[in-house]
């Protein structure tokens, strides 16, 4: 797949990994629909960086916890960009919460954004991506492959993203390839202290933290590095899963 001139929708592109992916795709030649919800300033910064790379940026605001908004997002992106070749489902939340403290409301908030939204964004994109023989990349998480007791709902939601990726890959083949990237210690949560970061680094087999660029490289590979991969979860974690 050629990224030069392609149209890409990146959800959650106003901050953290989503922002890095949106800018990275622009640097690879994509015009980008920058989705955001609460991070308007970050989304504007993303758009500025995309335009500095010589590509078109279109901002689209939406609360993806609303399935109607999620389903309609791809249509908005396709109208804005005049085409849609790539969808990256990056929007997510990660809340530290003991199992005892999980409420129906906090459960729904996490699952609705992290999992249900990715399904309905992808569903809405199907007609556009079929025409383009396009691709979907979901951002899963190492937490979807191993249990983290303080982040049970996050783990469950991201495990769902893993199976969502496989189910969509099977259902949409051969027209649309669907894969996922599962980052590990790339961007640590904002509320983690320096000692926690040092512990994560020392217990990672490669003895370092990752960087957003590592995730961007994985996304680029799944989009343009091969056309013979679908249903794959590419783990980018410095070896933590095998430690």
Coordinates of C-alpha atoms in Angstrom, one line a residue:
X1 CA 0.0 0.0 0.0
X2 CA 1.3 3.4 -0.9
X3 CA 0.9 6.1 1.8
X4 CA 1.9 9.0 -0.5
X5 CA -1.4 10.8 -1.2
X6 CA -3.5 8.4 1.0
X7 CA -6.2 9.6 3.3
X8 CA -6.0 8.5 6.9
X9 CA -8.3 8.9 9.9
X10 CA -6.6 8.7 13.3
X11 CA -8.8 8.7 16.4
X12 CA -7.6 10.2 19.6
X13 CA -5.0 12.2 17.6
X14 CA -4.9 15.1 20.0
X15 CA -2.5 13.5 22.5
X16 CA 0.1 10.9 23.2
X17 CA 0.3 7.9 20.8
X18 CA -2.5 9.1 18.6
X19 CA -0.8 12.4 18.0
X20 CA 2.5 10.7 17.2
X21 CA 0.8 8.3 14.7
X22 CA -1.1 11.2 13.0
X23 CA 2.1 13.2 12.5
X24 CA 4.1 10.1 11.5
X25 CA 1.6 9.2 8.8
X26 CA 1.7 12.8 7.5
X27 CA 5.5 12.5 7.3
X28 CA 4.9 9.4 5.2
X29 CA 2.7 11.3 2.8
X30 CA -0.8 10.9 4.2
X31 CA -3.5 13.6 4.5
X32 CA -4.9 13.1 7.9
X33 CA -8.3 13.5 9.6
X34 CA -7.4 14.4 13.1
X35 CA -10.1 13.1 15.5
X36 CA -10.3 14.5 19.0
X37 CA -12.8 14.9 21.8
X38 CA -11.5 16.8 24.8
X39 CA -8.0 17.6 23.5
X40 CA -8.7 20.6 21.2
X41 CA -5.3 22.3 21.9
X42 CA -3.4 19.1 21.3
X43 CA -5.4 18.4 18.1
X44 CA -4.5 21.8 16.8
X45 CA -0.9 21.1 17.5
X46 CA -1.2 17.9 15.6
X47 CA -2.7 19.7 12.7
X48 CA 0.1 22.3 12.7
X49 CA 2.7 19.5 12.6
X50 CA 0.9 17.7 9.8
X51 CA 0.7 20.9 7.7
X52 CA 4.4 21.6 8.4
X53 CA 5.0 18.2 6.8
X54 CA 3.3 19.5 3.7
X55 CA 0.1 17.4 4.1
X56 CA -3.5 18.3 4.7
X57 CA -5.0 18.1 8.1
X58 CA -8.8 18.2 8.9
X59 CA -9.9 18.4 12.5
X60 CA -13.0 16.3 13.5
X61 CA -14.4 16.5 17.0
X62 CA -16.6 13.7 18.4
X63 CA -17.4 11.7 21.5
X64 CA -16.8 8.2 20.4
X65 CA -18.5 6.8 23.5
X66 CA -21.6 7.6 21.4
X67 CA -21.9 4.8 18.9
X68 CA -23.8 7.0 16.4
X69 CA -20.9 9.5 16.5
X70 CA -18.4 6.6 16.2
X71 CA -20.2 5.1 13.2
X72 CA -20.4 8.4 11.4
X73 CA -16.8 9.4 11.9
X74 CA -15.4 7.8 8.8
X75 CA -18.0 9.5 6.6
X76 CA -16.9 12.8 8.0
X77 CA -13.3 12.0 7.3
X78 CA -13.9 10.8 3.8
X79 CA -15.9 14.0 3.0
X80 CA -13.1 16.2 4.4
X81 CA -10.2 14.4 2.7
X82 CA -12.1 13.4 -0.5
X83 CA -11.0 9.8 0.1
X84 CA -10.3 7.3 3.0
X85 CA -7.6 4.6 2.8
X86 CA -6.5 4.1 6.4
X87 CA -8.2 4.0 9.8
X88 CA -6.2 4.0 13.0
X89 CA -8.3 3.4 16.1
X90 CA -6.1 5.0 18.8
X91 CA -8.7 6.8 21.1
X92 CA -8.6 5.2 24.5
X93 CA -8.6 5.8 28.2
X94 CA -6.7 4.1 31.0
X95 CA -7.9 4.4 34.6
X96 CA -6.2 2.9 37.6
X97 CA -9.0 1.3 39.7
X98 CA -9.1 -1.7 41.9
X99 CA -11.5 -4.5 41.1
X100 CA -13.5 -3.6 44.2
X101 CA -13.9 0.0 43.1
X102 CA -15.2 -0.7 39.5
X103 CA -18.7 0.7 39.0
X104 CA -21.1 0.0 36.2
X105 CA -20.5 3.6 35.1
X106 CA -16.6 3.3 35.1
X107 CA -16.9 -0.1 33.4
X108 CA -19.1 1.3 30.6
X109 CA -16.9 4.4 30.1
X110 CA -13.8 2.4 29.5
X111 CA -15.4 -0.4 27.4
X112 CA -17.4 2.1 25.4
X113 CA -14.4 4.1 24.4
X114 CA -11.6 1.5 24.2
X115 CA -13.6 -1.3 22.5
X116 CA -17.1 -0.4 21.3
X117 CA -15.9 2.8 19.6
X118 CA -13.2 0.9 17.6
X119 CA -15.9 -1.5 16.3
X120 CA -18.3 1.2 15.2
X121 CA -15.6 3.5 13.7
X122 CA -14.4 0.5 11.7
X123 CA -18.0 -0.5 10.7
X124 CA -18.6 3.0 9.4
X125 CA -15.4 2.9 7.4
X126 CA -16.1 -0.4 5.6
X127 CA -17.6 1.1 2.4
X128 CA -14.7 3.6 2.0
X129 CA -12.0 1.1 2.7
X130 CA -13.5 -1.6 0.5
X131 CA -13.3 0.9 -2.4
X132 CA -9.7 1.8 -1.6
X133 CA -8.6 -1.8 -0.7
X134 CA -7.6 0.0 2.5
X135 CA -6.4 -1.0 6.0
X136 CA -7.3 -0.7 9.6
X137 CA -4.8 -0.6 12.4
X138 CA -6.1 -0.9 16.0
X139 CA -4.0 0.2 18.9
X140 CA -4.2 -2.5 21.5
X141 CA -2.0 -2.7 24.5
X142 CA 0.3 -5.1 26.3
X143 CA -2.5 -5.0 29.0
X144 CA -4.7 -6.9 26.5
X145 CA -2.2 -9.8 26.6
X146 CA -1.4 -10.0 30.3
X147 CA -3.4 -9.1 33.5
X148 CA -2.7 -5.9 35.4
X149 CA -4.6 -6.1 38.7
X150 CA -4.9 -2.3 39.1
X151 CA -6.2 -1.9 35.6
X152 CA -8.7 -4.7 35.2
X153 CA -11.2 -2.9 33.0
X154 CA -8.4 -1.5 30.8
X155 CA -7.0 -5.1 30.4
X156 CA -10.5 -6.4 29.5
X157 CA -11.1 -3.7 27.0
X158 CA -7.8 -4.1 25.2
X159 CA -8.2 -7.9 25.2
X160 CA -11.4 -7.2 23.4
X161 CA -9.4 -5.0 20.9
X162 CA -7.2 -8.0 20.2
X163 CA -10.2 -10.2 19.3
X164 CA -11.9 -7.4 17.5
X165 CA -8.8 -7.2 15.3
X166 CA -8.9 -10.9 14.5
X167 CA -12.7 -11.0 13.9
X168 CA -12.7 -7.9 11.6
X169 CA -9.7 -9.3 9.7
X170 CA -11.5 -12.5 9.0
X171 CA -14.8 -10.8 8.2
X172 CA -13.4 -8.1 5.9
X173 CA -10.8 -10.2 4.0
X174 CA -9.7 -10.0 1.2
X175 CA -10.8 -6.4 0.7
X176 CA -9.5 -4.8 3.9
X177 CA -6.5 -5.8 6.0
X178 CA -7.0 -5.4 9.8
X179 CA -4.1 -5.6 12.2
X180 CA -3.1 -4.2 15.6
X181 CA -0.1 -2.8 17.5
X182 CA 0.2 -3.6 21.2
X183 CA 2.5 -1.1 22.8
X184 CA 4.2 -1.8 26.1
X185 CA 6.2 0.7 28.1
X186 CA 6.3 3.4 25.4
X187 CA 4.5 6.3 27.1
X188 CA 3.9 5.7 30.8
X189 CA 0.8 7.0 32.4
X190 CA 1.0 10.6 33.5
X191 CA 0.5 9.8 37.2
X192 CA 3.3 7.3 37.5
X193 CA 6.3 8.5 39.4
X194 CA 10.0 8.3 38.5
X195 CA 10.6 5.2 40.7
X196 CA 7.9 3.3 38.9
X197 CA 9.3 4.3 35.5
X198 CA 12.8 3.1 36.6
X199 CA 11.3 -0.2 37.8
X200 CA 9.6 -0.7 34.4
X201 CA 12.8 0.1 32.6
X202 CA 14.9 -2.3 34.6
X203 CA 12.4 -5.2 34.3
X204 CA 12.1 -4.8 30.6
X205 CA 14.4 -7.3 28.8
X206 CA 15.9 -4.6 26.5
X207 CA 16.5 -2.4 29.6
X208 CA 14.9 0.7 28.3
X209 CA 11.6 2.4 27.7
X210 CA 10.2 2.7 24.2
X211 CA 9.2 5.8 22.4
X212 CA 6.2 6.9 20.3
X213 CA 8.4 6.5 17.3
X214 CA 8.5 2.8 17.9
X215 CA 4.8 2.5 17.6
X216 CA 4.7 4.8 14.6
X217 CA 7.2 2.5 12.9
X218 CA 5.1 -0.5 13.6
X219 CA 2.0 1.2 12.2
X220 CA 3.9 2.2 9.1
X221 CA 5.0 -1.4 8.6
X222 CA 1.5 -2.8 8.9
X223 CA 0.3 -0.2 6.4
X224 CA 3.0 0.0 3.8
X225 CA 5.7 -2.5 4.7
X226 CA 3.6 -5.6 3.7
X227 CA 0.3 -6.4 2.0
X228 CA 0.4 -10.0 3.2
X229 CA -0.5 -9.6 6.9
X230 CA -3.9 -9.5 8.4
X231 CA -5.3 -10.4 11.8
X232 CA -1.8 -9.9 13.4
X233 CA -1.1 -8.3 16.8
X234 CA 2.4 -6.7 16.6
X235 CA 3.7 -6.3 20.1
X236 CA 6.1 -3.4 20.7
X237 CA 7.2 -3.8 24.3
X238 CA 10.9 -4.3 24.5
X239 CA 10.3 -7.9 25.4
X240 CA 8.1 -7.4 28.5
X241 CA 5.6 -10.0 27.4
X242 CA 8.2 -12.8 27.4
X243 CA 10.0 -11.8 30.6

